PDB file of C-alpha atoms in Angstrom:
ATOM      1  CA  MET A  26     -14.974  17.257 -14.229  1.00 75.00           C
ATOM      2  CA  PHE A  27     -11.983  15.545 -15.066  1.00 86.00           C
ATOM      3  CA  GLU A  28     -10.107  18.092 -17.444  1.00 92.00           C
ATOM      4  CA  GLU A  29     -11.022  20.614 -15.056  1.00 95.00           C
ATOM      5  CA  ILE A  30      -8.991  18.103 -12.348  1.00 96.00           C
ATOM      6  CA  ILE A  31      -6.380  17.534 -14.871  1.00 96.00           C
ATOM      7  CA  ASN A  32      -5.967  21.141 -15.462  1.00 97.00           C
ATOM      8  CA  GLN A  33      -5.712  21.158 -11.837  1.00 97.00           C
ATOM      9  CA  SER A  34      -3.168  18.158 -11.191  1.00 98.00           C
ATOM     10  CA  GLN A  35      -0.798  20.132 -14.516  1.00 98.00           C
ATOM     11  CA  CYS A  36      -0.808  23.344 -12.181  1.00 98.00           C
ATOM     12  CA  ALA A  37       0.338  21.669  -9.570  1.00 98.00           C
ATOM     13  CA  ILE A  38       2.812  19.567 -10.107  1.00 98.00           C
ATOM     14  CA  ALA A  39       3.826  22.655 -11.948  1.00 98.00           C
ATOM     15  CA  SER A  40       4.273  24.077  -8.824  1.00 98.00           C
ATOM     16  CA  GLY A  41       6.487  21.880  -7.550  1.00 98.00           C
ATOM     17  CA  LYS A  42       2.974  20.615  -5.219  1.00 98.00           C
ATOM     18  CA  LEU A  43       2.641  16.807  -4.683  1.00 99.00           C
ATOM     19  CA  LEU A  44      -1.552  14.679  -5.499  1.00 99.00           C
ATOM     20  CA  GLY A  45      -2.463  13.050  -2.936  1.00 99.00           C
ATOM     21  CA  LEU A  46      -4.108  10.797  -5.053  1.00 99.00           C
ATOM     22  CA  PRO A  47      -7.395   8.075  -5.200  1.00 99.00           C
ATOM     23  CA  THR A  48      -6.841   4.540  -5.747  1.00 99.00           C
ATOM     24  CA  GLU A  49      -8.648   0.888  -5.156  1.00 99.00           C
ATOM     25  CA  THR A  50      -6.155   0.434  -2.394  1.00 99.00           C
ATOM     26  CA  VAL A  51      -4.981   3.458  -0.485  1.00 98.00           C
ATOM     27  CA  TYR A  52      -3.827   7.368  -1.447  1.00 99.00           C
ATOM     28  CA  GLY A  53      -1.087   7.708  -3.096  1.00 98.00           C
ATOM     29  CA  LEU A  54       1.954  10.707  -2.652  1.00 98.00           C
ATOM     30  CA  GLY A  55       2.226  11.371  -6.065  1.00 98.00           C
ATOM     31  CA  ALA A  56       4.846  12.572  -8.524  1.00 99.00           C
ATOM     32  CA  PRO A  57       5.532  11.879 -12.458  1.00 99.00           C
ATOM     33  CA  ILE A  58       8.623  10.001 -12.109  1.00 99.00           C
ATOM     34  CA  THR A  59      11.034  12.162 -14.437  1.00 98.00           C
ATOM     35  CA  LYS A  60      10.089  14.618 -11.753  1.00 98.00           C
ATOM     36  CA  ILE A  61      12.737  14.153 -10.119  1.00 98.00           C
ATOM     37  CA  ASP A  62      12.707  16.699  -7.151  1.00 98.00           C
ATOM     38  CA  LEU A  63       9.116  16.132  -6.640  1.00 99.00           C
ATOM     39  CA  VAL A  64      10.380  12.279  -6.639  1.00 99.00           C
ATOM     40  CA  ASP A  65      12.776  13.539  -3.871  1.00 98.00           C
ATOM     41  CA  LYS A  66       9.982  15.647  -1.483  1.00 98.00           C
ATOM     42  CA  VAL A  67       7.253  12.805  -1.791  1.00 98.00           C
ATOM     43  CA  PHE A  68      10.631  10.385   0.637  1.00 98.00           C
ATOM     44  CA  ALA A  69      10.935  13.965   2.088  1.00 98.00           C
ATOM     45  CA  ILE A  70       7.798  15.317   3.486  1.00 97.00           C
ATOM     46  CA  LYS A  71       7.328  11.259   4.098  1.00 97.00           C
ATOM     47  CA  LYS A  72      10.281   9.973   5.859  1.00 96.00           C
ATOM     48  CA  ARG A  73      10.485   7.437   4.097  1.00 96.00           C
ATOM     49  CA  PRO A  74      14.054   5.716   4.170  1.00 94.00           C
ATOM     50  CA  LEU A  75      16.159   6.279   0.334  1.00 95.00           C
ATOM     51  CA  THR A  76      16.479   2.199   0.671  1.00 94.00           C
ATOM     52  CA  ASN A  77      12.725   1.946   0.536  1.00 94.00           C
ATOM     53  CA  PRO A  78      11.772   1.448  -3.187  1.00 96.00           C
ATOM     54  CA  LEU A  79       8.575   2.871  -5.105  1.00 98.00           C
ATOM     55  CA  ILE A  80       5.971   1.599  -6.956  1.00 98.00           C
ATOM     56  CA  VAL A  81       5.254   2.774 -10.492  1.00 99.00           C
ATOM     57  CA  HIS A  82       1.720   3.790 -11.237  1.00 99.00           C
ATOM     58  CA  VAL A  83       0.942   3.212 -15.430  1.00 99.00           C
ATOM     59  CA  SER A  84      -2.167   3.395 -16.831  1.00 99.00           C
ATOM     60  CA  SER A  85      -1.525   1.025 -19.166  1.00 99.00           C
ATOM     61  CA  ILE A  86       0.352  -2.138 -20.079  1.00 99.00           C
ATOM     62  CA  GLU A  87       1.635  -0.448 -22.873  1.00 98.00           C
ATOM     63  CA  MET A  88       3.251   1.527 -20.899  1.00 99.00           C
ATOM     64  CA  ALA A  89       4.414  -0.596 -17.991  1.00 99.00           C
ATOM     65  CA  LYS A  90       6.364  -2.089 -21.113  1.00 98.00           C
ATOM     66  CA  ARG A  91       8.585   1.148 -21.296  1.00 98.00           C
ATOM     67  CA  TYR A  92      10.130   0.397 -18.123  1.00 99.00           C
ATOM     68  CA  VAL A  93      11.416  -2.279 -18.631  1.00 98.00           C
ATOM     69  CA  GLU A  94      14.357  -3.886 -19.989  1.00 95.00           C
ATOM     70  CA  ARG A  95      12.381  -6.908 -20.846  1.00 95.00           C
ATOM     71  CA  TRP A  96       8.567  -8.166 -20.724  1.00 97.00           C
ATOM     72  CA  PRO A  97       7.968 -11.498 -19.709  1.00 94.00           C
ATOM     73  CA  GLN A  98       5.546 -13.545 -21.032  1.00 94.00           C
ATOM     74  CA  LEU A  99       4.329 -13.819 -16.737  1.00 95.00           C
ATOM     75  CA  ALA A 100       4.640 -10.042 -15.941  1.00 96.00           C
ATOM     76  CA  GLN A 101       1.742 -10.165 -19.906  1.00 96.00           C
ATOM     77  CA  ASP A 102      -0.800 -13.147 -18.121  1.00 95.00           C
ATOM     78  CA  LEU A 103      -0.547 -12.282 -14.609  1.00 96.00           C
ATOM     79  CA  CYS A 104      -1.267  -8.175 -16.161  1.00 97.00           C
ATOM     80  CA  GLU A 105      -4.050  -9.773 -18.214  1.00 97.00           C
ATOM     81  CA  ALA A 106      -6.053 -11.298 -15.045  1.00 96.00           C
ATOM     82  CA  PHE A 107      -5.816  -8.527 -12.472  1.00 98.00           C
ATOM     83  CA  TRP A 108      -4.718  -5.431 -14.139  1.00 99.00           C
ATOM     84  CA  PRO A 109      -6.905  -1.958 -13.343  1.00 99.00           C
ATOM     85  CA  GLY A 110      -6.077  -3.799 -10.245  1.00 99.00           C
ATOM     86  CA  PRO A 111      -4.495  -4.182  -6.536  1.00 99.00           C
ATOM     87  CA  LEU A 112      -1.115  -6.317  -7.961  1.00 99.00           C
ATOM     88  CA  THR A 113       1.994  -4.817  -8.524  1.00 98.00           C
ATOM     89  CA  LEU A 114       4.846  -6.426 -10.278  1.00 98.00           C
ATOM     90  CA  LEU A 115       8.577  -6.162  -9.731  1.00 97.00           C
ATOM     91  CA  VAL A 116      10.137  -7.060 -13.247  1.00 97.00           C
ATOM     92  CA  GLN A 117      13.933  -5.958 -14.815  1.00 96.00           C
ATOM     93  CA  LYS A 118      14.229  -2.238 -14.952  1.00 98.00           C
ATOM     94  CA  SER A 119      14.306  -0.092 -17.999  1.00 98.00           C
ATOM     95  CA  GLU A 120      17.077   2.520 -18.161  1.00 97.00           C
ATOM     96  CA  LEU A 121      14.704   5.136 -17.999  1.00 98.00           C
ATOM     97  CA  ILE A 122      13.491   4.415 -13.953  1.00 98.00           C
ATOM     98  CA  ASP A 123      15.976   6.488 -12.006  1.00 98.00           C
ATOM     99  CA  HIS A 124      17.590   4.566  -9.551  1.00 97.00           C
ATOM    100  CA  ARG A 125      15.953   6.305  -6.331  1.00 97.00           C
ATOM    101  CA  ILE A 126      12.596   5.332  -7.407  1.00 98.00           C
ATOM    102  CA  THR A 127      14.240   1.813  -7.370  1.00 97.00           C
ATOM    103  CA  ALA A 128      16.139   2.129  -3.748  1.00 95.00           C
ATOM    104  CA  GLY A 129      19.113   1.505  -6.349  1.00 95.00           C
ATOM    105  CA  SER A 130      17.591  -2.385  -7.476  1.00 95.00           C
ATOM    106  CA  PRO A 131      17.148  -3.017 -11.154  1.00 96.00           C
ATOM    107  CA  TRP A 132      14.486  -4.423 -10.189  1.00 96.00           C
ATOM    108  CA  VAL A 133      11.573  -1.745 -10.834  1.00 98.00           C
ATOM    109  CA  ALA A 134       7.502  -2.155  -9.233  1.00 98.00           C
ATOM    110  CA  LEU A 135       5.063  -1.522 -11.902  1.00 99.00           C
ATOM    111  CA  ARG A 136       0.663  -1.092 -11.458  1.00 99.00           C
ATOM    112  CA  MET A 137      -1.981  -0.030 -13.009  1.00 99.00           C
ATOM    113  CA  PRO A 138      -4.640   1.008 -10.712  1.00 99.00           C
ATOM    114  CA  ASP A 139      -7.836   0.517 -10.934  1.00 99.00           C
ATOM    115  CA  HIS A 140      -8.839   4.022 -10.553  1.00 98.00           C
ATOM    116  CA  ASP A 141     -10.617   5.634 -13.949  1.00 98.00           C
ATOM    117  CA  LEU A 142      -9.657   9.261 -12.569  1.00 98.00           C
ATOM    118  CA  THR A 143      -6.331   8.624 -11.323  1.00 99.00           C
ATOM    119  CA  LEU A 144      -5.189   6.799 -14.819  1.00 99.00           C
ATOM    120  CA  ARG A 145      -6.640   9.657 -16.719  1.00 98.00           C
ATOM    121  CA  ILE A 146      -4.038  12.298 -14.197  1.00 98.00           C
ATOM    122  CA  ILE A 147      -1.664   9.482 -14.977  1.00 99.00           C
ATOM    123  CA  SER A 148      -2.312   8.967 -18.629  1.00 98.00           C
ATOM    124  CA  ALA A 149      -2.650  13.424 -19.780  1.00 98.00           C
ATOM    125  CA  PHE A 150       0.867  13.176 -18.289  1.00 98.00           C
ATOM    126  CA  ASP A 151       1.686  10.298 -21.148  1.00 98.00           C
ATOM    127  CA  GLN A 152       4.487   9.006 -17.433  1.00 99.00           C
ATOM    128  CA  GLY A 153       4.203   6.958 -14.991  1.00 99.00           C
ATOM    129  CA  PHE A 154       4.063   8.165 -11.441  1.00 99.00           C
ATOM    130  CA  VAL A 155       5.779   6.708  -8.033  1.00 99.00           C
ATOM    131  CA  ALA A 156       2.869   7.003  -5.754  1.00 98.00           C
ATOM    132  CA  PRO A 157       3.916   5.645  -2.482  1.00 97.00           C
ATOM    133  CA  SER A 158       0.425   5.338   0.108  1.00 97.00           C
ATOM    134  CA  ALA A 159       0.479   9.066   1.164  1.00 98.00           C
ATOM    135  CA  ASN A 160       1.361   8.691   5.021  1.00 96.00           C
ATOM    136  CA  PRO A 161       4.478   9.635   6.793  1.00 95.00           C
ATOM    137  CA  TYR A 162       6.390   6.733   6.750  1.00 93.00           C
ATOM    138  CA  GLN A 163       4.615   4.149   9.071  1.00 90.00           C
ATOM    139  CA  LYS A 164       1.128   5.090   9.711  1.00 93.00           C
ATOM    140  CA  LEU A 165      -2.049   4.138   8.953  1.00 95.00           C
ATOM    141  CA  SER A 166      -2.444   4.289   4.680  1.00 96.00           C
ATOM    142  CA  PRO A 167      -4.821   6.617   4.201  1.00 98.00           C
ATOM    143  CA  THR A 168      -8.562   5.308   2.170  1.00 98.00           C
ATOM    144  CA  SER A 169     -10.048   8.597   2.284  1.00 98.00           C
ATOM    145  CA  ALA A 170      -9.232  12.563   1.271  1.00 98.00           C
ATOM    146  CA  ALA A 171      -9.879  13.702   4.721  1.00 97.00           C
ATOM    147  CA  MET A 172      -7.174  11.308   5.640  1.00 96.00           C
ATOM    148  CA  VAL A 173      -4.300  12.573   3.704  1.00 98.00           C
ATOM    149  CA  GLN A 174      -4.958  16.867   4.120  1.00 97.00           C
ATOM    150  CA  ALA A 175      -5.236  15.351   7.920  1.00 95.00           C
ATOM    151  CA  TYR A 176      -1.636  14.387   7.293  1.00 96.00           C
ATOM    152  CA  PHE A 177      -0.120  16.576   4.738  1.00 96.00           C
ATOM    153  CA  SER A 178      -0.158  20.326   3.997  1.00 92.00           C
ATOM    154  CA  ALA A 179      -2.751  22.081   1.324  1.00 90.00           C
ATOM    155  CA  ASP A 180       1.229  24.033   0.915  1.00 93.00           C
ATOM    156  CA  ASP A 181       2.720  20.032   0.097  1.00 96.00           C
ATOM    157  CA  VAL A 182      -0.139  18.869  -1.441  1.00 98.00           C
ATOM    158  CA  MET A 183      -3.572  18.836  -3.527  1.00 98.00           C
ATOM    159  CA  VAL A 184      -5.410  15.717  -2.688  1.00 98.00           C
ATOM    160  CA  ILE A 185      -8.240  14.814  -5.167  1.00 98.00           C
ATOM    161  CA  ASP A 186     -12.186  13.479  -3.672  1.00 98.00           C
ATOM    162  CA  GLY A 187     -12.039  10.222  -5.118  1.00 98.00           C
ATOM    163  CA  GLY A 188     -13.652   9.247  -2.634  1.00 97.00           C
ATOM    164  CA  PRO A 189     -13.766   5.774   0.202  1.00 98.00           C
ATOM    165  CA  CYS A 190     -10.920   3.084  -1.179  1.00 98.00           C
ATOM    166  CA  LYS A 191     -12.699   0.343  -2.023  1.00 98.00           C
ATOM    167  CA  VAL A 192     -10.593  -2.434  -1.376  1.00 98.00           C
ATOM    168  CA  GLY A 193      -8.607  -0.698   1.473  1.00 98.00           C
ATOM    169  CA  ILE A 194      -5.767  -1.895   2.113  1.00 97.00           C
ATOM    170  CA  GLU A 195      -1.920  -1.680  -0.187  1.00 97.00           C
ATOM    171  CA  SER A 196      -1.332  -4.166  -2.931  1.00 98.00           C
ATOM    172  CA  THR A 197      -0.139  -7.487  -3.836  1.00 97.00           C
ATOM    173  CA  VAL A 198       3.340  -7.040  -4.584  1.00 97.00           C
ATOM    174  CA  VAL A 199       5.102 -10.233  -6.701  1.00 96.00           C
ATOM    175  CA  GLN A 200       7.896 -10.154  -7.859  1.00 95.00           C
ATOM    176  CA  ILE A 201       8.689 -12.840 -10.979  1.00 95.00           C
ATOM    177  CA  ILE A 202      12.111 -14.277 -10.499  1.00 93.00           C
ATOM    178  CA  ASN A 203      11.857 -15.871 -14.193  1.00 92.00           C
ATOM    179  CA  ASP A 204       9.603 -17.252 -16.318  1.00 91.00           C
ATOM    180  CA  GLN A 205       9.101 -20.393 -14.344  1.00 92.00           C
ATOM    181  CA  GLU A 206       8.912 -18.656 -11.046  1.00 93.00           C
ATOM    182  CA  ILE A 207       7.281 -16.207  -9.439  1.00 95.00           C
ATOM    183  CA  ALA A 208       7.430 -15.337  -5.532  1.00 94.00           C
ATOM    184  CA  ILE A 209       4.736 -13.097  -3.639  1.00 94.00           C
ATOM    185  CA  ALA A 210       7.642 -10.324  -1.773  1.00 93.00           C
ATOM    186  CA  ARG A 211       3.804  -8.983  -0.276  1.00 94.00           C
ATOM    187  CA  PRO A 212       0.185 -10.371   0.710  1.00 95.00           C
ATOM    188  CA  GLY A 213      -2.809  -8.074  -0.294  1.00 97.00           C
ATOM    189  CA  MET A 214      -6.017  -9.280  -1.583  1.00 97.00           C
ATOM    190  CA  ILE A 215      -5.094 -11.123  -4.301  1.00 97.00           C
ATOM    191  CA  THR A 216      -4.336 -14.074  -3.079  1.00 95.00           C
ATOM    192  CA  GLN A 217      -1.961 -16.713  -4.027  1.00 94.00           C
ATOM    193  CA  ASP A 218      -4.932 -19.370  -5.173  1.00 94.00           C
ATOM    194  CA  GLN A 219      -6.170 -16.257  -7.160  1.00 95.00           C
ATOM    195  CA  LEU A 220      -2.276 -16.130  -8.811  1.00 95.00           C
ATOM    196  CA  GLN A 221      -1.596 -20.388  -8.727  1.00 93.00           C
ATOM    197  CA  LYS A 222      -5.227 -20.591 -11.093  1.00 92.00           C
ATOM    198  CA  ASN A 223      -3.937 -17.675 -13.464  1.00 90.00           C
ATOM    199  CA  LEU A 224      -1.027 -19.086 -14.581  1.00 88.00           C
ATOM    200  CA  LEU A 225       0.726 -22.994 -15.903  1.00 79.00           C
ATOM    201  CA  THR A 226       0.383 -25.385 -13.434  1.00 78.00           C
ATOM    202  CA  SER A 227       4.111 -24.961 -13.854  1.00 82.00           C
ATOM    203  CA  ILE A 228       4.632 -22.218 -12.630  1.00 89.00           C
ATOM    204  CA  LYS A 229       6.077 -22.177  -9.198  1.00 91.00           C
ATOM    205  CA  ILE A 230       5.251 -19.630  -6.183  1.00 93.00           C
ATOM    206  CA  LYS A 231       7.448 -19.064  -3.819  1.00 86.00           C
ATOM    207  CA  LYS A 232       7.251 -17.599  -0.831  1.00 77.00           C
ATOM    208  CA  ALA A 233       8.777 -14.340   0.866  1.00 75.00           C
ATOM    209  CA  SER A 234      12.694 -16.063   1.571  1.00 73.00           C
ATOM    210  CA  ALA A 235      12.920 -16.538  -2.124  1.00 66.00           C
ATOM    211  CA  VAL A 236      12.120 -12.042  -2.738  1.00 76.00           C
ATOM    212  CA  THR A 237      15.470 -11.178  -4.609  1.00 73.00           C
ATOM    213  CA  SER A 238      14.698  -6.847  -4.408  1.00 72.00           C
ATOM    214  CA  PRO A 239      13.560  -4.451  -1.938  1.00 78.00           C
ATOM    215  CA  SER A 240      10.228  -4.368  -1.868  1.00 82.00           C
ATOM    216  CA  PRO A 241       7.449  -1.890  -1.179  1.00 79.00           C
ATOM    217  CA  GLY A 242       5.331  -2.562   3.148  1.00 73.00           C
ATOM    218  CA  GLN A 243       8.497  -5.073   3.918  1.00 72.00           C
ATOM    219  CA  SER A 244       9.363  -2.893   7.495  1.00 70.00           C
ATOM    220  CA  GLN A 245       8.478  -5.428  10.178  1.00 69.00           C
ATOM    221  CA  LYS A 246       6.458  -2.085  11.743  1.00 72.00           C
ATOM    222  CA  HIS A 247       4.461  -0.150   9.511  1.00 72.00           C
ATOM    223  CA  TYR A 248       0.836   0.905   9.512  1.00 77.00           C
ATOM    224  CA  GLN A 249       0.816   2.361  12.870  1.00 84.00           C
ATOM    225  CA  PRO A 250      -2.273   4.029  13.787  1.00 90.00           C
ATOM    226  CA  LYS A 251      -1.954   7.043  17.014  1.00 90.00           C
ATOM    227  CA  ALA A 252      -2.934   4.531  19.809  1.00 94.00           C
ATOM    228  CA  PRO A 253      -1.602   1.327  20.172  1.00 95.00           C
ATOM    229  CA  ILE A 254      -3.336  -2.377  19.509  1.00 97.00           C
ATOM    230  CA  VAL A 255      -3.280  -5.245  21.067  1.00 97.00           C
ATOM    231  CA  LEU A 256      -3.601  -7.599  18.605  1.00 97.00           C
ATOM    232  CA  ALA A 257      -5.323 -11.491  19.496  1.00 96.00           C
ATOM    233  CA  LEU A 258      -4.784 -14.151  17.331  1.00 94.00           C
ATOM    234  CA  THR A 259      -3.953 -16.996  19.612  1.00 90.00           C
ATOM    235  CA  ARG A 260      -7.119 -17.138  21.918  1.00 90.00           C
ATOM    236  CA  LYS A 261      -9.778 -13.951  22.822  1.00 91.00           C
ATOM    237  CA  LEU A 262      -8.883 -11.565  25.576  1.00 94.00           C
ATOM    238  CA  SER A 263     -11.136  -9.099  27.977  1.00 95.00           C
ATOM    239  CA  LEU A 264      -9.514  -5.254  27.491  1.00 96.00           C
ATOM    240  CA  GLU A 265      -8.456  -5.664  30.738  1.00 96.00           C
ATOM    241  CA  GLU A 266      -6.726  -8.480  29.746  1.00 96.00           C
ATOM    242  CA  ALA A 267      -5.255  -6.778  26.092  1.00 96.00           C
ATOM    243  CA  ARG A 268      -4.239  -3.380  28.554  1.00 96.00           C
ATOM    244  CA  GLU A 269      -1.720  -5.935  31.393  1.00 95.00           C
ATOM    245  CA  LYS A 270      -0.271  -6.761  27.666  1.00 95.00           C
ATOM    246  CA  LEU A 271       0.139  -3.685  26.935  1.00 95.00           C
ATOM    247  CA  LEU A 272       1.736  -2.756  30.518  1.00 95.00           C
ATOM    248  CA  ALA A 273       3.576  -5.173  30.821  1.00 95.00           C
ATOM    249  CA  GLN A 274       5.470  -4.465  27.574  1.00 94.00           C
ATOM    250  CA  HIS A 275       5.515  -0.614  27.758  1.00 93.00           C
ATOM    251  CA  PRO A 276       4.827   0.017  31.331  1.00 93.00           C
ATOM    252  CA  GLU A 277       5.541   3.495  30.522  1.00 93.00           C
ATOM    253  CA  LEU A 278       2.132   3.502  28.263  1.00 90.00           C
ATOM    254  CA  LEU A 279      -0.746   5.995  29.978  1.00 87.00           C
ATOM    255  CA  LEU A 280      -4.283   3.932  29.270  1.00 91.00           C
ATOM    256  CA  THR A 281      -7.394   3.956  31.003  1.00 88.00           C
ATOM    257  CA  HIS A 282      -9.701   3.573  27.511  1.00 93.00           C
ATOM    258  CA  GLY A 283      -9.633   0.690  25.261  1.00 96.00           C
ATOM    259  CA  THR A 284     -12.006  -0.015  22.701  1.00 97.00           C
ATOM    260  CA  THR A 285     -12.267  -3.252  20.779  1.00 96.00           C
ATOM    261  CA  LEU A 286     -12.165  -2.935  17.129  1.00 95.00           C
ATOM    262  CA  GLU A 287     -15.114  -5.001  15.655  1.00 85.00           C
ATOM    263  CA  ILE A 288     -14.534  -7.617  12.651  1.00 87.00           C
ATOM    264  CA  GLN A 289     -16.805  -7.999  10.052  1.00 76.00           C
ATOM    265  CA  GLN A 290     -17.740 -11.878   8.581  1.00 75.00           C
ATOM    266  CA  ASP A 291     -17.157 -10.768   4.835  1.00 90.00           C
ATOM    267  CA  PRO A 292     -12.754 -10.178   4.959  1.00 93.00           C
ATOM    268  CA  LYS A 293     -13.539  -7.631   2.318  1.00 95.00           C
ATOM    269  CA  GLN A 294     -16.013  -5.375   3.961  1.00 94.00           C
ATOM    270  CA  PHE A 295     -13.042  -5.511   6.829  1.00 95.00           C
ATOM    271  CA  ALA A 296     -10.223  -5.026   5.220  1.00 96.00           C
ATOM    272  CA  GLN A 297     -12.417  -1.619   3.238  1.00 97.00           C
ATOM    273  CA  SER A 298     -13.106  -0.357   6.487  1.00 96.00           C
ATOM    274  CA  LEU A 299      -9.720  -1.496   8.123  1.00 96.00           C
ATOM    275  CA  TYR A 300      -7.676   1.427   8.357  1.00 96.00           C
ATOM    276  CA  GLN A 301     -10.641   4.277   8.035  1.00 96.00           C
ATOM    277  CA  GLN A 302     -11.730   2.309  11.500  1.00 96.00           C
ATOM    278  CA  LEU A 303      -8.247   2.335  13.278  1.00 96.00           C
ATOM    279  CA  HIS A 304      -8.920   6.151  12.535  1.00 95.00           C
ATOM    280  CA  ILE A 305     -11.294   6.407  13.823  1.00 95.00           C
ATOM    281  CA  LEU A 306     -10.864   4.598  17.000  1.00 96.00           C
ATOM    282  CA  SER A 307      -7.295   5.646  17.550  1.00 94.00           C
ATOM    283  CA  THR A 308      -9.029   9.237  18.529  1.00 93.00           C
ATOM    284  CA  GLN A 309     -11.192   7.681  20.833  1.00 94.00           C
ATOM    285  CA  ALA A 310      -8.916   5.793  23.165  1.00 96.00           C
ATOM    286  CA  ASP A 311      -5.567   4.965  24.569  1.00 95.00           C
ATOM    287  CA  PHE A 312      -5.764   1.540  23.372  1.00 97.00           C
ATOM    288  CA  ILE A 313      -7.840  -0.867  21.050  1.00 98.00           C
ATOM    289  CA  LEU A 314      -8.308  -4.938  20.903  1.00 98.00           C
ATOM    290  CA  ILE A 315      -8.503  -6.680  18.212  1.00 97.00           C
ATOM    291  CA  CYS A 316      -9.219 -10.417  18.171  1.00 95.00           C
ATOM    292  CA  VAL A 317      -9.501 -12.688  15.309  1.00 94.00           C
ATOM    293  CA  ASN A 318     -11.027 -14.763  13.629  1.00 91.00           C
ATOM    294  CA  ASP A 319     -10.648 -17.964  11.485  1.00 90.00           C
ATOM    295  CA  LEU A 320     -12.205 -16.204   8.318  1.00 91.00           C
ATOM    296  CA  ILE A 321      -9.664 -13.279   9.042  1.00 93.00           C
ATOM    297  CA  LYS A 322      -7.231 -15.258   9.357  1.00 93.00           C
ATOM    298  CA  GLN A 323      -6.947 -16.817   6.222  1.00 93.00           C
ATOM    299  CA  GLN A 324      -6.152 -14.426   4.478  1.00 95.00           C
ATOM    300  CA  PRO A 325      -2.628 -13.023   4.733  1.00 95.00           C
ATOM    301  CA  GLY A 326      -2.778  -9.929   3.368  1.00 96.00           C
ATOM    302  CA  ILE A 327      -5.280  -8.540   6.044  1.00 97.00           C
ATOM    303  CA  ILE A 328      -3.560 -10.618   8.939  1.00 96.00           C
ATOM    304  CA  ASP A 329       0.050  -8.586   7.346  1.00 94.00           C
ATOM    305  CA  ARG A 330      -1.017  -5.844   8.021  1.00 95.00           C
ATOM    306  CA  LEU A 331      -2.455  -5.791  11.638  1.00 96.00           C
ATOM    307  CA  THR A 332       0.774  -7.961  12.934  1.00 95.00           C
ATOM    308  CA  LYS A 333       2.978  -5.259  11.537  1.00 93.00           C
ATOM    309  CA  ALA A 334       0.274  -2.249  12.863  1.00 94.00           C
ATOM    310  CA  ALA A 335      -0.078  -4.192  16.648  1.00 95.00           C
ATOM    311  CA  THR A 336       2.433  -3.205  19.781  1.00 95.00           C
ATOM    312  CA  VAL A 337       2.035  -6.192  21.226  1.00 96.00           C
ATOM    313  CA  ILE A 338       0.215  -9.407  19.407  1.00 96.00           C
ATOM    314  CA  VAL A 339      -0.749 -12.371  21.695  1.00 94.00           C
TER     315      VAL A 339
END
């Protein structure tokens, strides 16, 4: 099965198509980094600003080392702890990385995804793949092959069905500032506490304000379904209260039917199903109410996605 899919992937790339690649976080819109025409196509069909850099996905630590000017010990330590997995590292790039991939920055974002099929495809091409989330810019990231197929034409993208994503939100992005400091550029399901446990106590983890490079996921509005979201962080709301809050700020909206996204007790389960639930609910209602519990409030990665997806926050 793997050989057949790899052959189909090679034919698709040769014919000018992108790949809808499964990962453990979300599905990515993939192209080999040396196929600059396809890298440009990724930006074009996503309608993604050229100022928003792309993550380069690799199949091994050794492949990652090709694309950096210097491989810091901190990078090695983090990769050994979290790769393959939902952690992206921002490090100084080598000349092998085109400036379009990094939005002109000297920093490149690298990740080794935790999905065997995609790792085999990257390995077969013997080069990294750009693979931002396979959705139009600022829309909901896809966590199933069907969601990718709903976004893009089969003429542009060959979607590889690798099953549902097991993490469900985008990776944590960490910039390695120097040998003693890192900064979290984008929160994810790998938390600051988890990072600290796998580093020497002398290593400082700084806030996002310390990040010195453009990073994926920094747009203030992102991950948005068709239906507007009311996010209740400070108190519970009824659907009618949520509707009033929306209309107060957006009187142009026609709101007749709202629904509530149920919060699961397990944050990992909630993250895994979040985008799929929002995708389904946005086809069933005019607006969505999300009342966040204390467990979810302790998950910076989930709160980041919810606040960027929300139309109104209470």
